[in-house]
mmCIF file of C-alpha atoms in Angstrom:
data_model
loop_
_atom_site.group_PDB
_atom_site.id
_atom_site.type_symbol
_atom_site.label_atom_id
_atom_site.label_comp_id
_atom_site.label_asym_id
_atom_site.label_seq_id
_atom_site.Cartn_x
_atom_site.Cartn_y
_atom_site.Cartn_z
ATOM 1 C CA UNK A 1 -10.710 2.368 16.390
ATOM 2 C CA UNK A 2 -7.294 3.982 16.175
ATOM 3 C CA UNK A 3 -6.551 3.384 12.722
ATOM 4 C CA UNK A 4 -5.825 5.151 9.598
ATOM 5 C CA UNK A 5 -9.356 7.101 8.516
ATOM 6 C CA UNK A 6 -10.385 8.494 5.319
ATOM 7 C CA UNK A 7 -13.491 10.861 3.566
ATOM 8 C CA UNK A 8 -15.367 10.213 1.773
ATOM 9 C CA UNK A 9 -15.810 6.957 1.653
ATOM 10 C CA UNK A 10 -17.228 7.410 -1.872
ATOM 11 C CA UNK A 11 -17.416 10.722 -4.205
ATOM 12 C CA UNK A 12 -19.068 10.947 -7.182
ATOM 13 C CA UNK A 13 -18.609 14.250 -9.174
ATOM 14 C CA UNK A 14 -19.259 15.794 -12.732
ATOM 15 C CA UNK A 15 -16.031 16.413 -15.068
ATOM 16 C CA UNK A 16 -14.618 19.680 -14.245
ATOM 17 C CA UNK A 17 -15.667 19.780 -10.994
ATOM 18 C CA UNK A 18 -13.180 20.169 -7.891
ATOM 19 C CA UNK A 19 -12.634 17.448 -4.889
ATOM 20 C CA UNK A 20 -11.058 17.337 -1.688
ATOM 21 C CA UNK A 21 -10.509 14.240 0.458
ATOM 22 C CA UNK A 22 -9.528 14.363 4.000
ATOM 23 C CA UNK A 23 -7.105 11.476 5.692
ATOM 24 C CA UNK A 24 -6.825 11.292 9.508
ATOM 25 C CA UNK A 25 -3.611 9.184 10.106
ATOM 26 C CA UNK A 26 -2.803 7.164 13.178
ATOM 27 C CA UNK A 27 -1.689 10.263 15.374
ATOM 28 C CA UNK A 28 1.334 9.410 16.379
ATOM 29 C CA UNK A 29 2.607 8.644 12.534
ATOM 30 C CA UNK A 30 5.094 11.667 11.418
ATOM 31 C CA UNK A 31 4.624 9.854 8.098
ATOM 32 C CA UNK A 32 1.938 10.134 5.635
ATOM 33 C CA UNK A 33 1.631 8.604 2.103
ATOM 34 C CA UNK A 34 -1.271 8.991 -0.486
ATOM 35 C CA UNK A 35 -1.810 6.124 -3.111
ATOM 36 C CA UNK A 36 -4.160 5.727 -5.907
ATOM 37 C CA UNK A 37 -5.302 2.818 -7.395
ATOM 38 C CA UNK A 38 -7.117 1.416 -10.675
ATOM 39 C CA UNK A 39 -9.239 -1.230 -11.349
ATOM 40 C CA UNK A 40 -6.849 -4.229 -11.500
ATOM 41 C CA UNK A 41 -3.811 -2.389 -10.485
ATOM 42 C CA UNK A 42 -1.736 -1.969 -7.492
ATOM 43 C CA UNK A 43 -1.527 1.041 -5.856
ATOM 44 C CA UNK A 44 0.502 3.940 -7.285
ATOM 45 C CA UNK A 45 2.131 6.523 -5.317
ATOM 46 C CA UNK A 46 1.396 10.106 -5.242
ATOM 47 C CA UNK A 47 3.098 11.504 -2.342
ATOM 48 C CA UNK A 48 4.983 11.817 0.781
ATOM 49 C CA UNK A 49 5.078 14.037 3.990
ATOM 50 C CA UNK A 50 6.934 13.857 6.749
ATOM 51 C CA UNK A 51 4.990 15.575 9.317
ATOM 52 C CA UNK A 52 3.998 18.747 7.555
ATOM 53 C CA UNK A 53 6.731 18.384 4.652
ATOM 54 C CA UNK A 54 6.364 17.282 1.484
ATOM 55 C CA UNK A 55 9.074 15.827 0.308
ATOM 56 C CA UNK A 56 8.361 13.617 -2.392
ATOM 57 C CA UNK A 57 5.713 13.840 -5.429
ATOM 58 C CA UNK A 58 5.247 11.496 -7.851
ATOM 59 C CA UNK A 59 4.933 12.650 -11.665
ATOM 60 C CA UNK A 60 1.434 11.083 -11.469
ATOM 61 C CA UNK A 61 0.668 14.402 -9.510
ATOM 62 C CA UNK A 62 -0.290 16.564 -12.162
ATOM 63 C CA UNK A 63 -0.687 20.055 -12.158
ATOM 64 C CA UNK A 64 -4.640 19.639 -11.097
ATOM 65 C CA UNK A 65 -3.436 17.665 -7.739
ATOM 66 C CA UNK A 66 -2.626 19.530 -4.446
ATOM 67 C CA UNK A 67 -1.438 17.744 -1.105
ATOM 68 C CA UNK A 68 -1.299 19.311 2.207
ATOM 69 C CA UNK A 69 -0.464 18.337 5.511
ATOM 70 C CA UNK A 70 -0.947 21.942 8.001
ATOM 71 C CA UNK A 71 0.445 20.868 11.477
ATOM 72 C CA UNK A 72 1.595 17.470 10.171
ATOM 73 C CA UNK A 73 -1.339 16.084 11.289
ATOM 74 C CA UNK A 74 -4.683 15.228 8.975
ATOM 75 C CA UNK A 75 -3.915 15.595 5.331
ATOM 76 C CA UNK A 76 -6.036 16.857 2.486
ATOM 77 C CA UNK A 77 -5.773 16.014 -1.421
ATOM 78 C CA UNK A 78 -7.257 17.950 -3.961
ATOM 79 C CA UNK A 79 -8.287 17.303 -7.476
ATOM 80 C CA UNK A 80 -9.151 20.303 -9.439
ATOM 81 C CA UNK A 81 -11.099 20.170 -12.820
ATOM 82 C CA UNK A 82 -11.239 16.502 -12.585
ATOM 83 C CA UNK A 83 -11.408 14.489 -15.494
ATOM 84 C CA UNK A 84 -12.909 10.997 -16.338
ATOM 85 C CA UNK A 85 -9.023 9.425 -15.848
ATOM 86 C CA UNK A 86 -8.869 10.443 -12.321
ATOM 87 C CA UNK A 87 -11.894 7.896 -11.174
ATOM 88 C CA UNK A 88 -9.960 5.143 -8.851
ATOM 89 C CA UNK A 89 -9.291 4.744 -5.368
ATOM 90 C CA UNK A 90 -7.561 7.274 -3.269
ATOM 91 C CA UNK A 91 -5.746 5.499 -0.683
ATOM 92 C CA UNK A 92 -3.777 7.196 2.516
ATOM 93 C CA UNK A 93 -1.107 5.235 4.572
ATOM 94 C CA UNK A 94 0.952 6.006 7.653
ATOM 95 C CA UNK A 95 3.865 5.386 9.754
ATOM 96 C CA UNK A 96 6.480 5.919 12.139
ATOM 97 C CA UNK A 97 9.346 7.003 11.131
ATOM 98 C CA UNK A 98 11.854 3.816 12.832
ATOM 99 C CA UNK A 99 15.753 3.429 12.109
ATOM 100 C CA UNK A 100 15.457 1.433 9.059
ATOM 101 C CA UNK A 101 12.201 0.353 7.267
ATOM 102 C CA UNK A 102 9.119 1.406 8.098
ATOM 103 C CA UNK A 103 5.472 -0.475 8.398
ATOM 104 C CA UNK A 104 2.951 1.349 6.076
ATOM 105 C CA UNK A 105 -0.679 1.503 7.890
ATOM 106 C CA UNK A 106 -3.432 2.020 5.058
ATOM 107 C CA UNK A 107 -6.635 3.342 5.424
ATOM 108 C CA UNK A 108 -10.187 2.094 3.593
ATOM 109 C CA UNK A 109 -9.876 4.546 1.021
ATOM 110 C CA UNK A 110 -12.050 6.945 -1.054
ATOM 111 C CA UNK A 111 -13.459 6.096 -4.426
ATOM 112 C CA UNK A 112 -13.679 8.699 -6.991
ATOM 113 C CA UNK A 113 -16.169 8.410 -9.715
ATOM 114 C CA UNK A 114 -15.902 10.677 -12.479
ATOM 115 C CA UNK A 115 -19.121 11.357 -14.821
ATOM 116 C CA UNK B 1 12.826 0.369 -7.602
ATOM 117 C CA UNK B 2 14.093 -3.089 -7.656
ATOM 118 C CA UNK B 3 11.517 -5.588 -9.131
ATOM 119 C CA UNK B 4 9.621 -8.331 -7.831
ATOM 120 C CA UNK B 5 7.977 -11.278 -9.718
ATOM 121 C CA UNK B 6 5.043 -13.483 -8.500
ATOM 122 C CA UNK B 7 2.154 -15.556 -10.096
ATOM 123 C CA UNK B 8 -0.730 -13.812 -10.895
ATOM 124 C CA UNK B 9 -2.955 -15.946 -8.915
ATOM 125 C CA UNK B 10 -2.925 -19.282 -6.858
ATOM 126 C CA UNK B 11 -5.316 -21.506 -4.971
ATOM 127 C CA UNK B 12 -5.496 -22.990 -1.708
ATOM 128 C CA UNK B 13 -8.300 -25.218 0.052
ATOM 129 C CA UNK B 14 -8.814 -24.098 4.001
ATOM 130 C CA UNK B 15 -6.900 -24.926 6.473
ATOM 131 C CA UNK B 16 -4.492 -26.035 4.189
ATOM 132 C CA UNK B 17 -0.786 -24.512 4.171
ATOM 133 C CA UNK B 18 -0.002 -21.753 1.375
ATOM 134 C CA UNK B 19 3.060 -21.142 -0.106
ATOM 135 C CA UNK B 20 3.047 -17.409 -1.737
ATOM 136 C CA UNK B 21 6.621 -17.424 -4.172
ATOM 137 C CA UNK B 22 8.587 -13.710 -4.988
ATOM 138 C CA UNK B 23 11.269 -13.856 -6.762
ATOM 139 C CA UNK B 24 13.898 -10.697 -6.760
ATOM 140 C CA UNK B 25 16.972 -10.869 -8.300
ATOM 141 C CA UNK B 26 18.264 -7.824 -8.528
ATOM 142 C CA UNK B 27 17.597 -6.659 -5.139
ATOM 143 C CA UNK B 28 20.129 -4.983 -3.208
ATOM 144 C CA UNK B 29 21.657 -5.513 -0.063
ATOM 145 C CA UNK B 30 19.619 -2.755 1.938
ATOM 146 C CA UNK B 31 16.152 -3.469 0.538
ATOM 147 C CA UNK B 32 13.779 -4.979 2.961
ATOM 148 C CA UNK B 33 11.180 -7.489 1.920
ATOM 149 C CA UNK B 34 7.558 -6.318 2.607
ATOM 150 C CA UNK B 35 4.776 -8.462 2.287
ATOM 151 C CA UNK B 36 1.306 -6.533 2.174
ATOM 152 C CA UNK B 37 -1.999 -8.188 1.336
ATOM 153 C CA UNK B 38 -5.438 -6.405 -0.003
ATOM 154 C CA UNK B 39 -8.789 -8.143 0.807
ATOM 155 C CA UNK B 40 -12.081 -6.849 -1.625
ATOM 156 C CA UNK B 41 -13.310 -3.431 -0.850
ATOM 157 C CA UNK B 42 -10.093 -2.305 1.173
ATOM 158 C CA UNK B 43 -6.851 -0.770 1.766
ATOM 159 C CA UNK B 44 -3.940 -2.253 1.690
ATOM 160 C CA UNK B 45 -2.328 -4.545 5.170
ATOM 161 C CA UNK B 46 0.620 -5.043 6.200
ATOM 162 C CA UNK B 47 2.038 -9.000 6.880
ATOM 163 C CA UNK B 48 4.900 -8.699 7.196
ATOM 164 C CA UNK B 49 8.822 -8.238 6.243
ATOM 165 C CA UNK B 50 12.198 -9.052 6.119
ATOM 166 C CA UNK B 51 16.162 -8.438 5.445
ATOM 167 C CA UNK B 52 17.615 -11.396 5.800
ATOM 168 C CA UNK B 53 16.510 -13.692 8.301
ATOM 169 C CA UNK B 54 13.219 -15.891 8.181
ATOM 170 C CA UNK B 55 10.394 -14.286 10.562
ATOM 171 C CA UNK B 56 7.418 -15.493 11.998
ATOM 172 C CA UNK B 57 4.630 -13.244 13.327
ATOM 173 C CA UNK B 58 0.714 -13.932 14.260
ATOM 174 C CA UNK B 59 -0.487 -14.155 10.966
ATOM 175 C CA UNK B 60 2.640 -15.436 8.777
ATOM 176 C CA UNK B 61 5.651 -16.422 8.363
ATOM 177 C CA UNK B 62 8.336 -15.108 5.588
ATOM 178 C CA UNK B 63 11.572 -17.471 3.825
ATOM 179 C CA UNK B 64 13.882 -15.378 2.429
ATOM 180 C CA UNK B 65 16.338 -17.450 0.250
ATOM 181 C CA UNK B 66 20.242 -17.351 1.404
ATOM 182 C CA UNK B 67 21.267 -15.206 -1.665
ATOM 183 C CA UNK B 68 17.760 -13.213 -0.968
ATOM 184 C CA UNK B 69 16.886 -13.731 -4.310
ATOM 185 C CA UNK B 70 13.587 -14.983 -3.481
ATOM 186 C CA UNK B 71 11.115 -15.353 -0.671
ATOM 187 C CA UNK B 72 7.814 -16.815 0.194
ATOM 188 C CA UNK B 73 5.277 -15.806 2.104
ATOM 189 C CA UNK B 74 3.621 -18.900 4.278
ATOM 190 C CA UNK B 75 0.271 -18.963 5.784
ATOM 191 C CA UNK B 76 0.128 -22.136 8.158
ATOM 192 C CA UNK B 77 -3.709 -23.035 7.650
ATOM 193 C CA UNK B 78 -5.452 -21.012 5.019
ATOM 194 C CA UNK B 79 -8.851 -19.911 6.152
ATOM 195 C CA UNK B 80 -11.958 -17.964 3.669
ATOM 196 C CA UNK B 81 -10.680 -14.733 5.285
ATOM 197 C CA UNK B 82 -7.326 -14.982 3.811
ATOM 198 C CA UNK B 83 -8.267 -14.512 0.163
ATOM 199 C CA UNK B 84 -6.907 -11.729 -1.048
ATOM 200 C CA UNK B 85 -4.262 -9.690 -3.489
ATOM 201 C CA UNK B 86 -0.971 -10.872 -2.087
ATOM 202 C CA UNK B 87 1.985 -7.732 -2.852
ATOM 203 C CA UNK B 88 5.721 -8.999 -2.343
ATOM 204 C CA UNK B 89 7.542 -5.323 -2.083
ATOM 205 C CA UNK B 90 10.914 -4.651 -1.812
ATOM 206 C CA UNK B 91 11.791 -1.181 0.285
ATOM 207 C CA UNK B 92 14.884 0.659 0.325
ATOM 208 C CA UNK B 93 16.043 1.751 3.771
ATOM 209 C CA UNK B 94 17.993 4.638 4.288
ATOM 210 C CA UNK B 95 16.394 7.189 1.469
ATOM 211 C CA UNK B 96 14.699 10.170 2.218
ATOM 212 C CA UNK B 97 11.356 8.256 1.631
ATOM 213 C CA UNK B 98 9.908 4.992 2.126
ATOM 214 C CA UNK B 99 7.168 4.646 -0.617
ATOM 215 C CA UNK B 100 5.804 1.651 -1.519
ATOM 216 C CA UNK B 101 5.835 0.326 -5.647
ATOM 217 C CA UNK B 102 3.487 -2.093 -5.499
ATOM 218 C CA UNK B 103 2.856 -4.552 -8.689
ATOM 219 C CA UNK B 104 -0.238 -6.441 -9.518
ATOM 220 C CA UNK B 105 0.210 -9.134 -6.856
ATOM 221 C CA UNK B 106 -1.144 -12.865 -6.402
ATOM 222 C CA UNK B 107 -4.599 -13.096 -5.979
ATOM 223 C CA UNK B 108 -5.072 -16.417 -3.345
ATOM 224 C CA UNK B 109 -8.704 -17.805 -3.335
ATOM 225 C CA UNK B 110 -9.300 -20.345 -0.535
ATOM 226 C CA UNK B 111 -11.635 -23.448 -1.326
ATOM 227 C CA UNK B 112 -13.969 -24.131 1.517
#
């Protein structure tokens, strides 16, 4: 399956504690978006790259959260010192970058639980 | 972000047609209309979009009123697979970004 992959699947950490997903976009996709959603909600953005930019963040991204993208390739987001408010799904897209719009490819996501 | 509006849930019986509504009226003349759709337990998929003109694809088929106002999202014959969080999205071309501002969405349940 070429699609857009994600881990953990599902991460369950202690309050304070520091987390690190991984997202493996479809490789050809100069574009990569992270999401996070709540229980009932649709997803909020987080953040943009294009290829190994970033060049949008969302004031959702607190201080605590770090994206990166080395080599515009697989992308990594980091929660430090998480708290209970950060529990919800962590979602990845990606696409390629076309003359207008684009088509946003999602992955499964990775479900944060925090105790 | 220009706003969409569209009912928070609807119901369909299989292999019935579904008519998903979005209304957006103040949406400008360079947004593109996304439709995305979430089924339990995963990510977000695309359906499929618009600017102007109706479009069909393999798995729907999007009106777009004449003033683009409004749209709706058609599924020919609803089947138990299609019940899921509908998201009617309007995207700005031309921006530095592309991100997505997704609201709460229809939620479709199919009737066997």
């Amino acid at each position: 399956d070429t699609g857009v992959s994600q881990d953990p699947r599902h991460k369950i950490t202690k309050r304070g504690q520091n987390v690190t997903f991984r997202c493996d976009p479809i490789s050809e996709h100069n574009r990569l978006y992270w999401y996070r959603q709540t229980l009932g909600q649709g997803p909020e953005f987080l953040t943009y790259f294009q290829n190994e930019a970033q060049l949008e963040k969302s004031r959702l991204l607190s201080d605590r959260f770090s994206a990166e993208r080395p080599k515009g390739s697989f992308s990594t987001l980091e929660i430090q010192r998480t708290e209970q408010g950060d529990s919800a799904m962590y979602l990845c897209a990606s696409s390629l970058a076309g003359f207008s719009t684009d088509t946003q490819y999602f992955g499964p996501g990775t479900r944060l639980t925090v105790l | 972000d220009a706003k969409t509006t569209q009912p928070n849930s609807m119901e369909s019986n299989e292999e019935e047609p579904v008519h998903l509504p979005c209304n957006h009226s103040t949406i400008s003349g360079t947004d593109y209309i996304h439709w995305y759709r979430q089924l339990p337990s995963q990510g977000p998929e695309y359906v499929i979009h618009g600017l102007t003109s109706n479009v069909n694809n393999r798995m729907a088929s999007l009106a777009i009123a004449e003033d683009r106002k409004s749209s709706t999202l058609i599924l020919h014959r609803a089947t138990l697979r299609d019940a899921a969080v509908y998201y009617c999205i309007l995207e700005g071309s031309g921006g530095s970004n592309y991100k997505l501002t997704f609201g709460k969405g229809t939620l479709l349940t199919v009737n066997p």
